Tab-separated table of C-alpha atoms and ligand atoms in Angstrom:
chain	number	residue	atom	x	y	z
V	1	UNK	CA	-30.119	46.044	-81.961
V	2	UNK	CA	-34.186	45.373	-81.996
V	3	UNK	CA	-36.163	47.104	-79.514
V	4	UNK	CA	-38.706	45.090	-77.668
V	5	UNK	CA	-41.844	45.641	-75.779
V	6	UNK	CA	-43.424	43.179	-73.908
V	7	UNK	CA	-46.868	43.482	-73.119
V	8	UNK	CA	-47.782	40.830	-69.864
V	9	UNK	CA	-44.159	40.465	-69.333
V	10	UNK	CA	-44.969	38.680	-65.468
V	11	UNK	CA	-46.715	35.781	-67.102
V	12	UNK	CA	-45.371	32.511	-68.583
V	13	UNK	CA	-44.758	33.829	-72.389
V	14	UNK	CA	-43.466	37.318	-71.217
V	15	UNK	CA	-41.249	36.136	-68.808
V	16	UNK	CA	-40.179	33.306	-71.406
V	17	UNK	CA	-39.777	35.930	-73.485
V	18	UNK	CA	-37.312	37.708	-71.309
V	19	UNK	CA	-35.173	34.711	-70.654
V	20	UNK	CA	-35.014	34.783	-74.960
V	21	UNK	CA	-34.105	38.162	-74.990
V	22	UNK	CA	-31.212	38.198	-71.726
V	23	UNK	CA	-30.064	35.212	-73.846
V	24	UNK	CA	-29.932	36.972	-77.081
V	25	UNK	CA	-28.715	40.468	-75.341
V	26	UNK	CA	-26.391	41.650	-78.030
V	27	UNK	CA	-29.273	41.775	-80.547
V	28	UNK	CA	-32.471	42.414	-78.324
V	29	UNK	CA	-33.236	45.780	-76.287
V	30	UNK	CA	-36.344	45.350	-73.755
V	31	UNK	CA	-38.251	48.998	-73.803
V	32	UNK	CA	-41.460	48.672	-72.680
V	33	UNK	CA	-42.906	46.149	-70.178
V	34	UNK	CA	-46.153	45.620	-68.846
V	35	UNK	CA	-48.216	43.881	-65.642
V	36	UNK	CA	-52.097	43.611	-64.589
V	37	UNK	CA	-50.693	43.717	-60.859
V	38	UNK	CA	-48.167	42.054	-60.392
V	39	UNK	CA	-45.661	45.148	-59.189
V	40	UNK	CA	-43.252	43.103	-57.265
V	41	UNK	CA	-42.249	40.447	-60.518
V	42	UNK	CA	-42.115	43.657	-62.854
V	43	UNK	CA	-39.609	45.661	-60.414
V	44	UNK	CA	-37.395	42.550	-60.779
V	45	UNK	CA	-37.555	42.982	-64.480
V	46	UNK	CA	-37.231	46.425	-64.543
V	47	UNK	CA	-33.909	46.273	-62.080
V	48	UNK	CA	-33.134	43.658	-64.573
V	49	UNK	CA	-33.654	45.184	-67.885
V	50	UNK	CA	-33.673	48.828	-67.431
V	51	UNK	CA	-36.694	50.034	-70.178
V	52	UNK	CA	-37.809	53.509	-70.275
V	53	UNK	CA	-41.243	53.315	-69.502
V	54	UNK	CA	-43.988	50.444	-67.861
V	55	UNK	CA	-47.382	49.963	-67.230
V	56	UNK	CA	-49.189	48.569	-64.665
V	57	UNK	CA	-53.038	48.369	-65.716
V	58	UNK	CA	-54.414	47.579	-61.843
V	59	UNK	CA	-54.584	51.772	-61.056
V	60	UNK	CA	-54.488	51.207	-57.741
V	61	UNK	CA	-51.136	49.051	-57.856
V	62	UNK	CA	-49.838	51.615	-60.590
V	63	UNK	CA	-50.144	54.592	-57.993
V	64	UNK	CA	-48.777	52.545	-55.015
V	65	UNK	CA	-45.464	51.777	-57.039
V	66	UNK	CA	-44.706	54.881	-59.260
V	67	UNK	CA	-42.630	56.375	-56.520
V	68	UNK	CA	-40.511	53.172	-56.796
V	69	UNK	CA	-40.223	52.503	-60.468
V	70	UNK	CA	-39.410	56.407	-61.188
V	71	UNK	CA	-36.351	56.550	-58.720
V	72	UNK	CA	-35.135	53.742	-60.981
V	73	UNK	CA	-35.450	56.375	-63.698
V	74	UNK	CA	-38.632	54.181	-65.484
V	75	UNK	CA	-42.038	55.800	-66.382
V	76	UNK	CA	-45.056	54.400	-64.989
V	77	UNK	CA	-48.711	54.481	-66.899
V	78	UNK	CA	-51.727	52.972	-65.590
V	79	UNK	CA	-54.764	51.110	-66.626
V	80	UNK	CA	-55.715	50.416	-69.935
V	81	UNK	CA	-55.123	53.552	-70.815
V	82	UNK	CA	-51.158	53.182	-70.378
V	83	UNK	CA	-51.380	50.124	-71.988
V	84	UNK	CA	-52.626	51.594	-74.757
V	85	UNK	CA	-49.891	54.207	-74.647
V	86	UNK	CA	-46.861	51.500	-74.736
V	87	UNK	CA	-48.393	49.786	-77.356
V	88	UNK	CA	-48.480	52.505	-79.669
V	89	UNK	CA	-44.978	53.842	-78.733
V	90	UNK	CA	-42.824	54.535	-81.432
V	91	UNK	CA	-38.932	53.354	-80.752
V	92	UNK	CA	-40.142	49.557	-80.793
V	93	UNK	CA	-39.359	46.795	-83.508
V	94	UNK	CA	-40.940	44.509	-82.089
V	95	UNK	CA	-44.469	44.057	-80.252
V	96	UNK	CA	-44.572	41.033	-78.223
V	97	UNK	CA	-48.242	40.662	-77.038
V	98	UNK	CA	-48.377	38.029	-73.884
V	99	UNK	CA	-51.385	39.330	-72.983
V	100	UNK	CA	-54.585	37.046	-72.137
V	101	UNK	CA	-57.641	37.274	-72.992
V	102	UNK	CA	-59.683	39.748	-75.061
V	103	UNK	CA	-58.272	43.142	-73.270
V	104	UNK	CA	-54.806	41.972	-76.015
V	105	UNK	CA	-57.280	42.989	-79.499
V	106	UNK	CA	-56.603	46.971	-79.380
V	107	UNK	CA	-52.773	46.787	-78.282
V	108	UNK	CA	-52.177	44.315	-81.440
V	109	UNK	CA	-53.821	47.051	-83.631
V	110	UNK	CA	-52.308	49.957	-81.959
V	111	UNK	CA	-48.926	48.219	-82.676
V	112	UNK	CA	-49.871	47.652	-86.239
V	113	UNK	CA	-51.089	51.074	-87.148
V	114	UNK	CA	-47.629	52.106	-86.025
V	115	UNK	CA	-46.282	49.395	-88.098
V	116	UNK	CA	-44.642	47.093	-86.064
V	117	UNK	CA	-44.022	43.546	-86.112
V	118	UNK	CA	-46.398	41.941	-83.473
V	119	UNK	CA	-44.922	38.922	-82.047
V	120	UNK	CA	-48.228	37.491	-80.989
V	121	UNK	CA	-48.780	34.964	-78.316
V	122	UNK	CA	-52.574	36.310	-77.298
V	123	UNK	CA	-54.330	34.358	-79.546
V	124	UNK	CA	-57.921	36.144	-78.502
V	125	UNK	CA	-56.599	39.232	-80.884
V	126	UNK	CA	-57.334	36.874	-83.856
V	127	UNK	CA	-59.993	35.027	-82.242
V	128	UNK	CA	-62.038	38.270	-81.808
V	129	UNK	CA	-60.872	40.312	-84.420
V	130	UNK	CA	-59.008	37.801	-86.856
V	131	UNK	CA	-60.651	39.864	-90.028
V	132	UNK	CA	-59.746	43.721	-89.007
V	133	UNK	CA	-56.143	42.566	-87.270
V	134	UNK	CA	-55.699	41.002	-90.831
V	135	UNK	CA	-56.610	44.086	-92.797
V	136	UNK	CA	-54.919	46.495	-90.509
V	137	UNK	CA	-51.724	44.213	-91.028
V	138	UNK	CA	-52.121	44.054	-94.870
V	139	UNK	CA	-53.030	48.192	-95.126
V	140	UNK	CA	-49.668	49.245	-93.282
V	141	UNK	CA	-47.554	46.197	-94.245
V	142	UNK	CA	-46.895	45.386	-90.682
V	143	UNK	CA	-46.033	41.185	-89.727
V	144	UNK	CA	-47.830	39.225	-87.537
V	145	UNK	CA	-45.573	36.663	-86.251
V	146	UNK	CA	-47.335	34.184	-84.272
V	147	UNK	CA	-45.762	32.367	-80.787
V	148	UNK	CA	-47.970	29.697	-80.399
V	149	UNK	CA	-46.039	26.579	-80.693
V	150	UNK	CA	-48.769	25.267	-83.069
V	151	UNK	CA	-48.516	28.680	-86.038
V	152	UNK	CA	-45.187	28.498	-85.517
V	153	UNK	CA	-44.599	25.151	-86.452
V	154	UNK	CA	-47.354	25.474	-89.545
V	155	UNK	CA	-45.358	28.945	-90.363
V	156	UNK	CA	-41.862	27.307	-90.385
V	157	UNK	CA	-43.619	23.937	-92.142
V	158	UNK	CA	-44.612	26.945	-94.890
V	159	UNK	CA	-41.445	28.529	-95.465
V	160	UNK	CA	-40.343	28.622	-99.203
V	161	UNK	CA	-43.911	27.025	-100.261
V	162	UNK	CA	-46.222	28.156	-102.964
V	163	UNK	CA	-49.483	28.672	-100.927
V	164	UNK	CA	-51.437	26.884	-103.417
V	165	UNK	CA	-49.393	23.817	-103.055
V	166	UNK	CA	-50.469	23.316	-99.098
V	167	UNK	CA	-53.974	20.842	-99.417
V	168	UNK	CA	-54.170	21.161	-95.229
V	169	UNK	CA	-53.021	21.845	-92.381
V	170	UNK	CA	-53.266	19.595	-89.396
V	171	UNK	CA	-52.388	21.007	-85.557
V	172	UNK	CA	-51.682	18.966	-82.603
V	173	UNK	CA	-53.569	18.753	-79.393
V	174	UNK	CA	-52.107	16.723	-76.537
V	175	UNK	CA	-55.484	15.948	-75.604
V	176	UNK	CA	-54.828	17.635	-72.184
V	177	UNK	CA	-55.360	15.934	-68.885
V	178	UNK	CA	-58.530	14.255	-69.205
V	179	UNK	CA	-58.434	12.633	-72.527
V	180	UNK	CA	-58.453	9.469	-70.976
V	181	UNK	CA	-61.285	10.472	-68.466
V	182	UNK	CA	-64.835	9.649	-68.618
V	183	UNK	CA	-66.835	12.405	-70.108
V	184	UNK	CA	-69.725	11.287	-67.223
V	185	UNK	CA	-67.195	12.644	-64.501
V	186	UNK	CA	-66.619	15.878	-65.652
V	187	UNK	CA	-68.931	17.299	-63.197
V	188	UNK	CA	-65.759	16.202	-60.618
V	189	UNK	CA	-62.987	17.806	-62.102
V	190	UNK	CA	-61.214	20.416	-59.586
V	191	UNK	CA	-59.306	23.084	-60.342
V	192	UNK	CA	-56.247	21.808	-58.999
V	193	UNK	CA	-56.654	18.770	-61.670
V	194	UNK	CA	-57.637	20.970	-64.548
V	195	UNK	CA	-54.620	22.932	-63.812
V	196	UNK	CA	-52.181	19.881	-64.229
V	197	UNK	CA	-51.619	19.649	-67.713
V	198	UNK	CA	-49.213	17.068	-68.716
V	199	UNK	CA	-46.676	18.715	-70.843
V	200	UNK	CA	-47.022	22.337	-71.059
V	201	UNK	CA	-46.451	25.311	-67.784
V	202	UNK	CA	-48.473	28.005	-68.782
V	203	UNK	CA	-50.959	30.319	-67.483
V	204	UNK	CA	-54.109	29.368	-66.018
V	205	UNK	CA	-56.558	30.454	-68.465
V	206	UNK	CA	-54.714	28.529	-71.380
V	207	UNK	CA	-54.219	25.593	-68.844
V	208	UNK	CA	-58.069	25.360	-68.407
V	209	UNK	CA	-58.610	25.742	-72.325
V	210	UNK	CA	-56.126	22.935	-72.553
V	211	UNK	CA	-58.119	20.749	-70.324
V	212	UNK	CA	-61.726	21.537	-72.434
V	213	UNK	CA	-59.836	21.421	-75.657
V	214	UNK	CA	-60.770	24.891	-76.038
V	215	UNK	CA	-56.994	25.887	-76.358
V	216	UNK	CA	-57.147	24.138	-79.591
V	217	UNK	CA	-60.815	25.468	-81.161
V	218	UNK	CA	-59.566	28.649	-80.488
V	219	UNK	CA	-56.085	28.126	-82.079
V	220	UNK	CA	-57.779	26.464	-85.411
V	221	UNK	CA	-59.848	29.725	-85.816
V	222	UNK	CA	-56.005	31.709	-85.015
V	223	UNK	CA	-54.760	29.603	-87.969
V	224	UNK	CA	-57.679	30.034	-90.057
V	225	UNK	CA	-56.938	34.206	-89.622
V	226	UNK	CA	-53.016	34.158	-89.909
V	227	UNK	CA	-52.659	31.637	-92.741
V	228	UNK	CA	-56.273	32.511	-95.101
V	229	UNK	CA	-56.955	28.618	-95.444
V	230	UNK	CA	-60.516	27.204	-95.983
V	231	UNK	CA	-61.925	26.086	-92.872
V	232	UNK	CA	-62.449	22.580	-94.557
V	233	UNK	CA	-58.493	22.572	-94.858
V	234	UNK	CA	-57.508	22.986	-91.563
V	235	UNK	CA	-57.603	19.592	-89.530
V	236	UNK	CA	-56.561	18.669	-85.407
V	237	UNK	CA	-54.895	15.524	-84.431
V	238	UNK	CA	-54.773	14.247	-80.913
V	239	UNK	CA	-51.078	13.707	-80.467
V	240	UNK	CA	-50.146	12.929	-76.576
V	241	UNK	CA	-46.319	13.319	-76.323
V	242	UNK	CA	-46.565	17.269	-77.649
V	243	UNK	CA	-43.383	16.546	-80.200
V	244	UNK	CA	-45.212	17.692	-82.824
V	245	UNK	CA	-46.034	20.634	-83.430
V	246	UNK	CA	-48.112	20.412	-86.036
V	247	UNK	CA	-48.153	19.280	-89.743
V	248	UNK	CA	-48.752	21.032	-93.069
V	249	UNK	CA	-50.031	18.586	-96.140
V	250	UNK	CA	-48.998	19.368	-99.619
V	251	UNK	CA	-50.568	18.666	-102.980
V	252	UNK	CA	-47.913	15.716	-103.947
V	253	UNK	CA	-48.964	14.209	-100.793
V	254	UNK	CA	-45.761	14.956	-99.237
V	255	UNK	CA	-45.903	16.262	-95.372
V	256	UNK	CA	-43.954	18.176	-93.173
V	257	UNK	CA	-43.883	18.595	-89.581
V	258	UNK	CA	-41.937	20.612	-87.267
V	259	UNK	CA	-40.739	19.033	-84.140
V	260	UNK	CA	-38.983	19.871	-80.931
V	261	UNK	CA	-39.226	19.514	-77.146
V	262	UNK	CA	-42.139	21.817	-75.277
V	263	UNK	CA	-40.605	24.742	-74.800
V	264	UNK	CA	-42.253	27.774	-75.297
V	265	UNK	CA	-38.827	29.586	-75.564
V	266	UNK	CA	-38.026	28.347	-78.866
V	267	UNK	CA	-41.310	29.710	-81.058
V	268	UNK	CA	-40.493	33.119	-79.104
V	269	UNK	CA	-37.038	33.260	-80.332
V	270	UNK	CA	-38.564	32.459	-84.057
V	271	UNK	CA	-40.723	35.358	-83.533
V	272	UNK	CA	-38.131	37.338	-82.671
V	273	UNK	CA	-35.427	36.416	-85.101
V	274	UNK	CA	-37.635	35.538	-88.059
V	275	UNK	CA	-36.736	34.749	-90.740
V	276	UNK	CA	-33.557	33.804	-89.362
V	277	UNK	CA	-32.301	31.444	-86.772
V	278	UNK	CA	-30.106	31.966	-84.161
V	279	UNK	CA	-27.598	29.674	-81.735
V	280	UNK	CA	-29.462	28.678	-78.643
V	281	UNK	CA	-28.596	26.370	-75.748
V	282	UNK	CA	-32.455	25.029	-74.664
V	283	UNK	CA	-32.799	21.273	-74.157
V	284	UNK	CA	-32.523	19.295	-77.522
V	285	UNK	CA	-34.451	16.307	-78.603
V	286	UNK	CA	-32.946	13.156	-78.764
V	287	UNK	CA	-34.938	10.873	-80.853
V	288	UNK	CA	-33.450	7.829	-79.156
V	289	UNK	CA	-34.952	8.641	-75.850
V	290	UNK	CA	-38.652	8.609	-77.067
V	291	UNK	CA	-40.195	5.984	-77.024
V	292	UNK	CA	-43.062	6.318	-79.178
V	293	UNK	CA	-44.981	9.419	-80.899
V	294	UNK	CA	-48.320	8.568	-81.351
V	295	UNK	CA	-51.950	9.976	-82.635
V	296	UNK	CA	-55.999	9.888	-82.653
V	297	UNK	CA	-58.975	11.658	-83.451
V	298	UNK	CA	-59.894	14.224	-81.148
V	299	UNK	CA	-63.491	13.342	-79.080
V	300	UNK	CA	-65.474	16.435	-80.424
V	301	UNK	CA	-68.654	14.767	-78.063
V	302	UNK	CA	-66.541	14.592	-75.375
V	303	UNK	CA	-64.941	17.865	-75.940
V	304	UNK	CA	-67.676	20.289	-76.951
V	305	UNK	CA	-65.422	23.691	-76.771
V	306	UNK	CA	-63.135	21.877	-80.049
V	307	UNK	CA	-66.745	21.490	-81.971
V	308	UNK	CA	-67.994	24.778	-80.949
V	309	UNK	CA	-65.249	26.824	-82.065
V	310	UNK	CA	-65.541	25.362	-85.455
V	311	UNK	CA	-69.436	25.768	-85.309
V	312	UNK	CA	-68.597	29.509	-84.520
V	313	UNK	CA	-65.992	29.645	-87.033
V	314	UNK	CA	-68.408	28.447	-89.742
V	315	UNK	CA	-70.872	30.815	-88.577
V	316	UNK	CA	-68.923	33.762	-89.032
V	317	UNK	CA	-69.297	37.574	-87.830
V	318	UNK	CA	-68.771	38.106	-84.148
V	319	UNK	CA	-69.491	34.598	-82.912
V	320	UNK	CA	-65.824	33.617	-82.326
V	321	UNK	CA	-65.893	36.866	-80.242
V	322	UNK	CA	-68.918	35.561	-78.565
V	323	UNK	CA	-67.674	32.126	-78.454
V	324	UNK	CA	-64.320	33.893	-76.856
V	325	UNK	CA	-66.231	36.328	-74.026
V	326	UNK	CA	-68.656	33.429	-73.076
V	327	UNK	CA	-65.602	30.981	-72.932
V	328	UNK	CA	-63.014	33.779	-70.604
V	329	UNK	CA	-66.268	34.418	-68.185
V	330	UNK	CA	-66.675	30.852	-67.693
V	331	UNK	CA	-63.052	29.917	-67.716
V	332	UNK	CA	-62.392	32.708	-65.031
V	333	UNK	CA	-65.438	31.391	-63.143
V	334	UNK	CA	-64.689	27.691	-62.757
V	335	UNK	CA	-61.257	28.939	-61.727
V	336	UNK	CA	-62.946	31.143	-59.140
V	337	UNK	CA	-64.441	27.542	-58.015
V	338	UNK	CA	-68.145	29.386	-59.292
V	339	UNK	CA	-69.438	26.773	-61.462
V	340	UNK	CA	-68.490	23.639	-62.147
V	341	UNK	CA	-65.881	22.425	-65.322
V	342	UNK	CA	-68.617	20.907	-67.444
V	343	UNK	CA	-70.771	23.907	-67.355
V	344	UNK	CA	-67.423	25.822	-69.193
V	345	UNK	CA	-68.681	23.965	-72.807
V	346	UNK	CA	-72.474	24.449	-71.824
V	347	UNK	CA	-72.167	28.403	-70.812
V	348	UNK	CA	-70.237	28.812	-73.953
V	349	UNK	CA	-72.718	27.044	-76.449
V	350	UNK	CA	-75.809	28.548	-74.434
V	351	UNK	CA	-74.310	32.330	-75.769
V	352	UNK	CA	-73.705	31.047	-79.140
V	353	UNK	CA	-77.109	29.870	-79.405
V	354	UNK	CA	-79.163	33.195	-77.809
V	355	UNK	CA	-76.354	36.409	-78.384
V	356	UNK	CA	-76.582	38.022	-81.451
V	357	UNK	CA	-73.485	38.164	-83.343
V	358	UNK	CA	-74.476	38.704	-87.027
V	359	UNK	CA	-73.275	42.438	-88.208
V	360	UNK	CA	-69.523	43.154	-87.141
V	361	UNK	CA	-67.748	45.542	-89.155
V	362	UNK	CA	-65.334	47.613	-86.169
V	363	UNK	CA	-63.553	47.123	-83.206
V	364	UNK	CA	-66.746	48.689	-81.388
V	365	UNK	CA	-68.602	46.212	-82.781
V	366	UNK	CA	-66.804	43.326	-81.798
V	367	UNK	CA	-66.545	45.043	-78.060
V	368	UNK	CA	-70.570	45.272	-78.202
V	369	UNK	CA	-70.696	41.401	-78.953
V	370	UNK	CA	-68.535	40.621	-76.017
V	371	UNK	CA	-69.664	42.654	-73.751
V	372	UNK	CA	-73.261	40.909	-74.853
V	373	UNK	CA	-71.795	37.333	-74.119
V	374	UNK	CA	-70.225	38.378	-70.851
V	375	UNK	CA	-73.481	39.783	-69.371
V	376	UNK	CA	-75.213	36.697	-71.179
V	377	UNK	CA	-73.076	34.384	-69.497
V	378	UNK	CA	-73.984	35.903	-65.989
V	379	UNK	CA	-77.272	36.619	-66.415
V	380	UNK	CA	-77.890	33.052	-66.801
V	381	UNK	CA	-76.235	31.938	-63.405
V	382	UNK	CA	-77.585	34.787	-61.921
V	383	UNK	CA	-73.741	36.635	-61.047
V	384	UNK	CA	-72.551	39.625	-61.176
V	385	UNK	CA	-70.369	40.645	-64.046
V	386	UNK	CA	-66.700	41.047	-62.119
P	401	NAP	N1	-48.242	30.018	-71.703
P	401	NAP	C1	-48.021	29.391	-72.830
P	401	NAP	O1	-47.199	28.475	-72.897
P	401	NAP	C2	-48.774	29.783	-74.083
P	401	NAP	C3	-48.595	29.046	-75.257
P	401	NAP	C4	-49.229	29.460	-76.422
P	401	NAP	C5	-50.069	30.578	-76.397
P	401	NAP	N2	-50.234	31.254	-75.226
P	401	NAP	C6	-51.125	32.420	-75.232
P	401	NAP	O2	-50.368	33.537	-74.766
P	401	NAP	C7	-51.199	34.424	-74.022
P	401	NAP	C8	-50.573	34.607	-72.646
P	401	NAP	O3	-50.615	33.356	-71.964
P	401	NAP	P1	-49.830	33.122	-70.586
P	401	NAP	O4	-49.946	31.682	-70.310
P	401	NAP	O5	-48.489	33.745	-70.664
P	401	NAP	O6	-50.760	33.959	-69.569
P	401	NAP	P2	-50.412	34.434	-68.091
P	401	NAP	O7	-49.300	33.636	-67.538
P	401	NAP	O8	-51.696	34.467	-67.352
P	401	NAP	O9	-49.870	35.938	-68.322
P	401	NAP	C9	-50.697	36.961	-68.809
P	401	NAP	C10	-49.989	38.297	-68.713
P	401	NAP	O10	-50.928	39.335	-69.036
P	401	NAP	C11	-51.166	40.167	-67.873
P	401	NAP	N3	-52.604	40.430	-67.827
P	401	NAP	C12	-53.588	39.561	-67.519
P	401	NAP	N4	-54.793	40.166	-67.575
P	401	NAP	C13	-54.557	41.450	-67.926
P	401	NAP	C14	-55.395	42.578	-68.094
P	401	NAP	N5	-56.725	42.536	-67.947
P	401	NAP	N6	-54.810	43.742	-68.434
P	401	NAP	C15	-53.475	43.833	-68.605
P	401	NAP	N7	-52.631	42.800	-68.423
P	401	NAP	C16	-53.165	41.623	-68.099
P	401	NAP	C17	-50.691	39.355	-66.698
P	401	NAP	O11	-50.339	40.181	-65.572
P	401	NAP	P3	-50.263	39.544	-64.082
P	401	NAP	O12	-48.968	38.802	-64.029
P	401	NAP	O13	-50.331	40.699	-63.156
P	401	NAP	O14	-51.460	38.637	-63.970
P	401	NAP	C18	-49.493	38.643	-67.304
P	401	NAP	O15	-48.408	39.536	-67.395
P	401	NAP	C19	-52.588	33.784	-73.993
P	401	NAP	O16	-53.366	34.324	-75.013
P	401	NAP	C20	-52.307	32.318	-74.291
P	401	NAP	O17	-53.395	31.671	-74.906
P	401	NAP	C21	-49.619	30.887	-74.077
């Protein structure tokens, strides 16, 4: 038996994550579980999965509901603080981190001081803080196991290979729902269009990073971290249909890919299970019922966010962690119908060119940086920082 805790268990990954688990019940324990606010979802899961403790990081919503979680014998901690606290509990095996956005860095480390294996879906942790999560991993021994669809493919494409024999690596992008639209209309994109992506149900803030192509700068600089390739070596293909998940290229010129339907279920079981594989009844592919798979060059003038996360990549020290804040403020503020979706890429590039970012050597540091680019971000539309 593996003991989990799930950190943002009442969004798409950690409730995905769940469904793995009550699937896989005879060799997964859920311990921990955590919300921003959303009490009502996590008392389900609690009824459902009886862990010992929660937390609940909206204090307000964490007092109304302790009354409620404790007659059902479960702990309650609030605000960051309590997530801080599950994530460094010490009767886990496994750290699943469904968390978005920056707030997931300090919960990945806490888990890996403590040396678990992080199952890790928030990809901002490596975006931010790619070089310390890397060391702190290395120092204690602990795994990071990634859940995005795309590491998980390039990890499973990796399996039993000699890392000097991989030449590149090449992820997928389905190009989102405007890779067919007119970079001149982007001032009309709503919300409600930015939010339909094509293939994938996820949470909002990945489905707008999806649309700007964002989703996939930020995952190249994710595999850049977890698999210590050259930046030079690590390539993205537009590939529509989302079958695959992404490619790894080896010396002899041979390639392989993994494939599967979109289901965010089956890189969350790998996480959990890995190395091994276990039985499971999701939807299956049948090859005969596709009808083609097919790829292109992804529009880095159309899609600025793809070429700035490389430009921020290349750059180095905190600007992926400026390239990050800038990004989640104007992410959260085109979904707060603020701003408009072509001012995400221009808000974004605007910190990169004016915050500092050069000196980064702690976790402090990188918060300093972000903080920076938030307030940057605002200070040039004239809001308040939420
Ligand atoms: N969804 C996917 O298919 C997918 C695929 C690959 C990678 N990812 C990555 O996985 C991560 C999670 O994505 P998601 O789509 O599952 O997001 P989501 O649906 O928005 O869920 C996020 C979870 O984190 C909680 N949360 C949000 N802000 C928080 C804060 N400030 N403090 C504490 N908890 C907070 C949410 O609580 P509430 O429910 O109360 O809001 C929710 O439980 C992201 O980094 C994303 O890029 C997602």
């Amino acid at each position: 038996m593996k003991r989990l805790s799930v950190l943002g268990s009442t969004g798409s990954i950690g409730s995905n994550t769940l469904r793995v688990a009550a699937a896989l019940r005879d060799q997964f324990e859920v311990a921990y579980l955590t919300t921003h606010r959303n009490a009502r979802l996590l008392l389900q899961q609690v009824r459902e999965f009886r862990p010992r403790a929660v937390a609940i990081f909206d204090e307000t919503v964490a007092s109304a509901h302790t009354v409620e979680f404790r007659k059902l014998g479960v702990e309650v901690y609030g605000g960051f603080p309590g997530l801080l606290e599950i994530s460094r509990q010490q009767d886990v095996d496994i750290v699943v981190n469904a968390l978005v956005g920056a707030i997931g860095l300090q919960p990945t480390l806490n888990a890996l001081r403590k040396g678990r294996r992080v199952a890790l879906a928030n990809k901002e942790t490596l975006v931010l803080g790619g070089k310390l999560v890397m060391q702190k991993a290395s120092q204690v021994g602990a795994e990071i196991i990634p859940i995005d669809s795309e590491h998980s493919a390039l990890l499973q494409c990796l399996a039993g290979e000699e890392a000097n024999a991989v030449r590149k690596m090449v992820l997928t992008a389905s190009g989102g729902p405007f890779r067919e639209r007119a970079a001149g209309d982007f001032q009309n994109v709503t919300v409600d269009e930015a939010l339909n992506h094509p293939n994938w149900d996820m949470g909002p803030k990945i489905t707008i990073d999806s649309a700007t192509l964002m989703n996939k700068g930020l995952e190249v600089i994710e595999a850049f971290w977890l698999f210590g390739l050259d930046i030079s070596a690590i390539e993205v293909v537009v590939h529509p249909q989302s079958i695959i998940h992404s490619f790894v290229e080896f010396e002899d010129c041979s390639i392989k890919a993994q494939l599967g339907l979109p289901d965010m279920r089956v890189p969350i079981q790998y996480a959990l299970t890995y190395p091994e594989r276990r039985p499971a009844e999701f939807p299956r592919l049948d090859f005969t019922q596709l009808s083609e798979l097919t790829f292109e060059q992804p529009d880095f003038e159309k899609f600025r966010c793809l070429d700035l996360a490389f430009q921020a990549l290349r750059a180095g020290g905190a600007a992926p962690a400026v390239l990050n804040a800038a990004n989640e403020e104007a992410v959260s503020l085109f979904l707060s119908r603020k701003i408009k979706f072509d001012q995400v890429p221009a808000l974004v590039e605007d910190a990169l060119t004016n915050c500092d970012y050069n000196s980064c050597s702690s976790v402090e540091d990188l918060l300093r940086y972000d903080t920076c680019a938030r307030e940057h971000v605002h200070r040039a539309l004239g809001t308040p920082l939420g």
